[in-house]
Amino acid sequence: AAYYDWMERMYPETFKKIQERVKEGRWELVGGMWIEPDCNLPSGESWMRHLLYAKAYFLQKFGTNIKIGWNPDSFGYNWNMPQFYTNAGIGAFITQKIGWNETNVFPYRLFWWEGPDGSRILTYFPFDYVSTVENPFQLVDWMRQFEANTGMTKMMILFGVGDHGGGPSLEMIERIEHLKSLDVYPSIEYGTASRYLDWIKKQDLSSVPIWKDELYLEYHQGTYTTQAKNKKSNRSSEVLLTDVEKFSTIATTLGAEPRNAQIEEAWKIVLFNQFHDILPGSSIREVYIDSAEEYHDAQMIGNYELRKALEFISRNIDTSKVKEGMPLSVFNPLSWERTDVVKLRLPEADMNEYAVFDLQGKEIASQIVPARMYAREIIFVAENIPALGYKTYVLKKQKPAVKTTNIKISKAEAENEFYKVAIDPESGWIKSIIDKRNGKEILSGPGNELQLLEDIPAQWDAWNIGLTGKKFPSTLRKTEIMESGPVRVVLRLYRDYLKPGVKKDFPTEDFPSSFFTQDIILLSGLDRIDFKTDVDWWEEHTMLKVAFP
């Protein structure tokens, strides 16, 4: 839909001609999504908004209810797609990308794809999406394979100029008409995907196989690691806008003005950047300059709308019992009760001490920690915040009195009431994690290990991974206790990597080319271990992986 939206805004006269062609049945609308996205990385919320906004657009502008899912070039397909599509009234799905598998030949050309919830969608795999329909021997071979696979003697071919079966040219049509005179050339009928699928549905489909799994592409796995910053922006934007919708809806029920248009504007920015060559990291450099700016815009809108909604909700919270200190409401956007750490930024250059209390006057363990230059945060663990709800605390300007004794730290170990973590002093890898609740050792080998692996793909660096089996070492430089307080402890490890064979202009030693800090974090009252790794990365043809056995 994004392309049609561009055309409508920038070339309105051409857009009117497209509308006429659609009415005449000479232009087929398919897909029903805002863009052809990557089909594994976007969230479920993103999927539903692709379908919601695009189907509404096509219905409004063309009077067309899209019923064919069209994702010929995405790099694999998640198992929930039958549910997403059928919920949106789409009953058929077309792709060809699984034909690119490196190892296994996918067994079917026509099948029912069944999602985990039991939703089914009729799925058709053409042989290609860039056919020029000029090689009769190839067409005959495809036809032979298709009939052997499906039992059907009528096959749909996507043809045209460029990827995805872009429009056929007059030259291409003339060539087909000429080739039709050859005895070996198959019988040709021009038509639409809709007409072909209608014909399929009239056949006996009782023996059509059922596929109950994801459609995993055994190729292009590198697209899940390329352009990491872009992927992070996508995920943080999805989470932000999902939270915005939840709290804006709640605010609206309390009397706030609906903000649908603003939220839709932000969503469409995020949806567009989920295009199947943007989000996977397989676009050119200039694309990621644009996408960074666009994600910034989406997050500006999202943060403004979230703040607006939470402020409206907060005005309805009764804090009249708070006679001393500042009331602080902690919201939980999740659909389940949550206990987690809260971080509150204090005013810059504020050197006062603070303590946190609940509304009953009980002090909660808190800790002031450094944030950025001349800035500090106060952290505390908020317990049992209701699903899609809140709990109010009080921040007082006074010295905290509550201490906890269940978290400890040294340069070799860190523990809370749930786990005891031990570090190997030579390598810096975790050598042991004991689950203290049952005395069980969790690890069977080194944990939190930074692996640097030689990665030389045969082709298409941004798409593919080419592990050679070669592994490069990194060196532990030092270990440092960064925080030791009543709420959390932080152990930091500094690592260096020297690319083999690289000499720097230093008289005595090689100089590292990439640098790492790894924080191991344990919190009082939380049964998890947090790892925060910062990487100053200057390598090529090298994959960095964090490994746990």
mmCIF file of C-alpha atoms in Angstrom, residues 296-496:
data_model
loop_
_atom_site.group_PDB
_atom_site.id
_atom_site.type_symbol
_atom_site.label_atom_id
_atom_site.label_comp_id
_atom_site.label_asym_id
_atom_site.label_seq_id
_atom_site.Cartn_x
_atom_site.Cartn_y
_atom_site.Cartn_z
ATOM 1 C CA HIS A 296 13.910 9.015 15.338
ATOM 2 C CA ASP A 297 10.701 10.641 14.062
ATOM 3 C CA ALA A 298 8.577 7.616 14.996
ATOM 4 C CA GLN A 299 10.044 7.531 18.488
ATOM 5 C CA MET A 300 9.539 11.282 18.931
ATOM 6 C CA ILE A 301 5.845 10.779 18.161
ATOM 7 C CA GLY A 302 5.652 7.650 20.337
ATOM 8 C CA ASN A 303 7.358 9.187 23.371
ATOM 9 C CA TYR A 304 5.198 12.317 23.150
ATOM 10 C CA GLU A 305 1.968 10.315 22.891
ATOM 11 C CA LEU A 306 2.999 7.926 25.670
ATOM 12 C CA ARG A 307 3.865 10.799 27.988
ATOM 13 C CA LYS A 308 0.582 12.530 27.117
ATOM 14 C CA ALA A 309 -1.444 9.368 27.865
ATOM 15 C CA LEU A 310 0.378 8.570 31.129
ATOM 16 C CA GLU A 311 0.032 12.145 32.350
ATOM 17 C CA PHE A 312 -3.719 12.017 31.695
ATOM 18 C CA ILE A 313 -4.039 8.698 33.522
ATOM 19 C CA SER A 314 -1.866 9.982 36.379
ATOM 20 C CA ARG A 315 -4.196 12.931 36.951
ATOM 21 C CA ASN A 316 -6.858 10.347 37.822
ATOM 22 C CA ILE A 317 -4.668 8.621 40.438
ATOM 23 C CA ASP A 318 -5.463 9.636 44.022
ATOM 24 C CA THR A 319 -2.233 10.726 45.736
ATOM 25 C CA SER A 320 -3.918 12.867 48.366
ATOM 26 C CA LYS A 321 -2.498 10.697 51.156
ATOM 27 C CA VAL A 322 1.063 11.639 50.180
ATOM 28 C CA LYS A 323 1.829 14.501 52.614
ATOM 29 C CA GLU A 324 5.614 14.436 52.266
ATOM 30 C CA GLY A 325 7.796 13.726 49.241
ATOM 31 C CA MET A 326 6.987 13.215 45.562
ATOM 32 C CA PRO A 327 4.456 10.570 44.412
ATOM 33 C CA LEU A 328 5.900 8.225 41.792
ATOM 34 C CA SER A 329 3.588 5.956 39.759
ATOM 35 C CA VAL A 330 5.120 2.886 38.115
ATOM 36 C CA PHE A 331 3.155 1.487 35.140
ATOM 37 C CA ASN A 332 3.258 -2.060 33.780
ATOM 38 C CA PRO A 333 2.392 -2.276 30.035
ATOM 39 C CA LEU A 334 2.499 -6.084 29.987
ATOM 40 C CA SER A 335 -0.450 -8.460 30.132
ATOM 41 C CA TRP A 336 0.852 -10.179 33.265
ATOM 42 C CA GLU A 337 1.897 -9.109 36.744
ATOM 43 C CA ARG A 338 5.492 -7.958 36.840
ATOM 44 C CA THR A 339 8.306 -7.486 39.350
ATOM 45 C CA ASP A 340 11.289 -5.601 37.930
ATOM 46 C CA VAL A 341 13.846 -2.866 38.479
ATOM 47 C CA VAL A 342 12.738 0.769 38.111
ATOM 48 C CA LYS A 343 15.224 3.437 36.991
ATOM 49 C CA LEU A 344 14.429 7.101 37.642
ATOM 50 C CA ARG A 345 16.733 9.816 36.273
ATOM 51 C CA LEU A 346 17.524 12.443 38.916
ATOM 52 C CA PRO A 347 18.037 16.115 37.998
ATOM 53 C CA GLU A 348 21.512 16.842 36.650
ATOM 54 C CA ALA A 349 24.066 17.894 39.297
ATOM 55 C CA ASP A 350 21.582 16.888 42.049
ATOM 56 C CA MET A 351 23.802 15.465 44.793
ATOM 57 C CA ASN A 352 21.000 14.933 47.344
ATOM 58 C CA GLU A 353 20.242 11.552 48.868
ATOM 59 C CA TYR A 354 16.845 9.999 48.261
ATOM 60 C CA ALA A 355 14.794 7.132 49.687
ATOM 61 C CA VAL A 356 11.768 5.291 48.251
ATOM 62 C CA PHE A 357 8.649 4.324 50.241
ATOM 63 C CA ASP A 358 5.367 2.572 49.479
ATOM 64 C CA LEU A 359 2.050 4.249 50.300
ATOM 65 C CA GLN A 360 1.946 2.488 53.670
ATOM 66 C CA GLY A 361 5.158 4.246 54.667
ATOM 67 C CA LYS A 362 7.439 1.217 54.372
ATOM 68 C CA GLU A 363 10.852 2.019 52.919
ATOM 69 C CA ILE A 364 11.876 0.102 49.790
ATOM 70 C CA ALA A 365 15.566 -0.703 49.229
ATOM 71 C CA SER A 366 17.005 1.790 46.739
ATOM 72 C CA GLN A 367 20.387 2.663 45.252
ATOM 73 C CA ILE A 368 21.746 5.710 43.434
ATOM 74 C CA VAL A 369 23.912 4.794 40.457
ATOM 75 C CA PRO A 370 25.749 6.794 37.765
ATOM 76 C CA ALA A 371 23.894 7.351 34.503
ATOM 77 C CA ARG A 372 25.673 9.682 32.078
ATOM 78 C CA MET A 373 28.109 12.516 32.682
ATOM 79 C CA TYR A 374 26.993 14.536 35.759
ATOM 80 C CA ALA A 375 23.758 12.549 35.909
ATOM 81 C CA ARG A 376 22.528 9.888 38.308
ATOM 82 C CA GLU A 377 19.635 7.451 38.557
ATOM 83 C CA ILE A 378 17.884 6.012 41.566
ATOM 84 C CA ILE A 379 16.930 2.357 41.162
ATOM 85 C CA PHE A 380 14.618 0.102 43.178
ATOM 86 C CA VAL A 381 12.690 -3.134 42.625
ATOM 87 C CA ALA A 382 8.934 -2.603 42.136
ATOM 88 C CA GLU A 383 7.103 -5.755 43.186
ATOM 89 C CA ASN A 384 3.896 -7.213 41.774
ATOM 90 C CA ILE A 385 2.811 -4.358 39.504
ATOM 91 C CA PRO A 386 -0.603 -5.449 38.133
ATOM 92 C CA ALA A 387 -1.051 -6.355 34.463
ATOM 93 C CA LEU A 388 -1.750 -3.170 32.489
ATOM 94 C CA GLY A 389 -1.821 -1.404 35.832
ATOM 95 C CA TYR A 390 0.280 0.675 38.188
ATOM 96 C CA LYS A 391 1.527 1.053 41.735
ATOM 97 C CA THR A 392 2.371 4.328 43.455
ATOM 98 C CA TYR A 393 5.498 4.951 45.517
ATOM 99 C CA VAL A 394 6.863 8.039 47.281
ATOM 100 C CA LEU A 395 10.300 9.565 46.668
ATOM 101 C CA LYS A 396 11.669 11.448 49.694
ATOM 102 C CA LYS A 397 14.775 13.625 49.924
ATOM 103 C CA GLN A 398 16.507 11.800 52.781
ATOM 104 C CA LYS A 399 19.204 9.237 53.455
ATOM 105 C CA PRO A 400 18.021 5.671 52.758
ATOM 106 C CA ALA A 401 18.061 3.332 55.723
ATOM 107 C CA VAL A 402 17.109 -0.066 54.267
ATOM 108 C CA LYS A 403 19.936 -2.513 53.554
ATOM 109 C CA THR A 404 19.774 -5.955 52.005
ATOM 110 C CA THR A 405 22.095 -8.840 52.768
ATOM 111 C CA ASN A 406 21.172 -11.221 49.951
ATOM 112 C CA ILE A 407 23.495 -9.814 47.252
ATOM 113 C CA LYS A 408 27.288 -10.012 47.381
ATOM 114 C CA ILE A 409 30.141 -9.353 44.988
ATOM 115 C CA SER A 410 33.898 -9.820 44.620
ATOM 116 C CA LYS A 411 36.162 -9.779 41.561
ATOM 117 C CA ALA A 412 35.641 -13.518 41.228
ATOM 118 C CA GLU A 413 31.985 -14.017 42.264
ATOM 119 C CA ALA A 414 28.560 -12.367 42.413
ATOM 120 C CA GLU A 415 25.396 -13.712 43.994
ATOM 121 C CA ASN A 416 21.857 -12.933 45.072
ATOM 122 C CA GLU A 417 19.259 -15.121 46.782
ATOM 123 C CA PHE A 418 18.754 -17.144 43.577
ATOM 124 C CA TYR A 419 22.147 -17.544 41.878
ATOM 125 C CA LYS A 420 25.850 -17.691 42.594
ATOM 126 C CA VAL A 421 28.009 -16.767 39.578
ATOM 127 C CA ALA A 422 31.766 -17.531 39.477
ATOM 128 C CA ILE A 423 34.231 -16.090 36.946
ATOM 129 C CA ASP A 424 37.342 -17.818 35.630
ATOM 130 C CA PRO A 425 40.130 -15.334 36.539
ATOM 131 C CA GLU A 426 42.250 -16.208 33.490
ATOM 132 C CA SER A 427 39.700 -16.161 30.654
ATOM 133 C CA GLY A 428 36.974 -13.992 32.184
ATOM 134 C CA TRP A 429 34.303 -16.489 31.084
ATOM 135 C CA ILE A 430 31.734 -17.684 33.600
ATOM 136 C CA LYS A 431 32.865 -21.029 34.975
ATOM 137 C CA SER A 432 29.881 -21.732 37.233
ATOM 138 C CA ILE A 433 26.268 -20.687 37.830
ATOM 139 C CA ILE A 434 24.718 -22.372 40.853
ATOM 140 C CA ASP A 435 20.931 -22.265 41.194
ATOM 141 C CA LYS A 436 20.825 -21.841 44.983
ATOM 142 C CA ARG A 437 17.192 -22.975 45.251
ATOM 143 C CA ASN A 438 18.133 -26.544 44.404
ATOM 144 C CA GLY A 439 21.937 -26.516 44.560
ATOM 145 C CA LYS A 440 22.173 -27.321 40.845
ATOM 146 C CA GLU A 441 25.065 -26.327 38.563
ATOM 147 C CA ILE A 442 23.532 -24.843 35.402
ATOM 148 C CA LEU A 443 26.578 -24.704 33.110
ATOM 149 C CA SER A 444 28.394 -27.580 31.436
ATOM 150 C CA GLY A 445 31.241 -25.403 30.124
ATOM 151 C CA PRO A 446 32.321 -21.761 29.783
ATOM 152 C CA GLY A 447 29.434 -19.273 29.776
ATOM 153 C CA ASN A 448 29.112 -15.694 28.461
ATOM 154 C CA GLU A 449 31.982 -16.495 26.095
ATOM 155 C CA LEU A 450 32.663 -13.962 23.360
ATOM 156 C CA GLN A 451 33.459 -15.976 20.253
ATOM 157 C CA LEU A 452 35.105 -14.284 17.274
ATOM 158 C CA LEU A 453 34.565 -16.492 14.237
ATOM 159 C CA GLU A 454 35.937 -16.077 10.722
ATOM 160 C CA ASP A 455 32.998 -15.376 8.421
ATOM 161 C CA ILE A 456 33.672 -15.382 4.655
ATOM 162 C CA PRO A 457 30.467 -16.002 2.674
ATOM 163 C CA ALA A 458 30.753 -17.352 -0.860
ATOM 164 C CA GLN A 459 28.565 -14.444 -1.989
ATOM 165 C CA TRP A 460 26.359 -11.630 -0.659
ATOM 166 C CA ASP A 461 28.003 -10.637 2.623
ATOM 167 C CA ALA A 462 24.926 -8.842 3.955
ATOM 168 C CA TRP A 463 22.690 -11.858 3.327
ATOM 169 C CA ASN A 464 24.801 -14.912 4.072
ATOM 170 C CA ILE A 465 27.066 -16.370 6.734
ATOM 171 C CA GLY A 466 30.230 -18.217 5.711
ATOM 172 C CA LEU A 467 31.799 -19.691 8.832
ATOM 173 C CA THR A 468 35.149 -21.301 8.032
ATOM 174 C CA GLY A 469 35.629 -22.971 11.426
ATOM 175 C CA LYS A 470 38.435 -20.580 12.342
ATOM 176 C CA LYS A 471 38.140 -18.955 15.768
ATOM 177 C CA PHE A 472 40.082 -15.894 16.974
ATOM 178 C CA PRO A 473 41.085 -15.349 20.625
ATOM 179 C CA SER A 474 40.388 -12.274 22.731
ATOM 180 C CA THR A 475 42.200 -11.273 25.918
ATOM 181 C CA LEU A 476 40.878 -10.354 29.345
ATOM 182 C CA ARG A 477 42.502 -7.059 30.352
ATOM 183 C CA LYS A 478 40.985 -6.499 33.809
ATOM 184 C CA THR A 479 37.995 -7.121 36.068
ATOM 185 C CA GLU A 480 36.360 -4.363 38.095
ATOM 186 C CA ILE A 481 33.531 -4.082 40.627
ATOM 187 C CA MET A 482 31.349 -1.261 39.290
ATOM 188 C CA GLU A 483 28.454 -1.328 41.785
ATOM 189 C CA SER A 484 27.849 -2.944 45.157
ATOM 190 C CA GLY A 485 24.637 -1.803 46.802
ATOM 191 C CA PRO A 486 21.399 -3.036 48.355
ATOM 192 C CA VAL A 487 19.576 -3.283 44.980
ATOM 193 C CA ARG A 488 22.179 -4.566 42.522
ATOM 194 C CA VAL A 489 25.794 -5.570 42.042
ATOM 195 C CA VAL A 490 27.713 -5.119 38.773
ATOM 196 C CA LEU A 491 30.935 -6.878 37.794
ATOM 197 C CA ARG A 492 32.635 -5.468 34.679
ATOM 198 C CA LEU A 493 35.122 -7.325 32.473
ATOM 199 C CA TYR A 494 37.316 -5.503 29.927
ATOM 200 C CA ARG A 495 38.413 -7.460 26.839
ATOM 201 C CA ASP A 496 40.578 -6.720 23.802
#
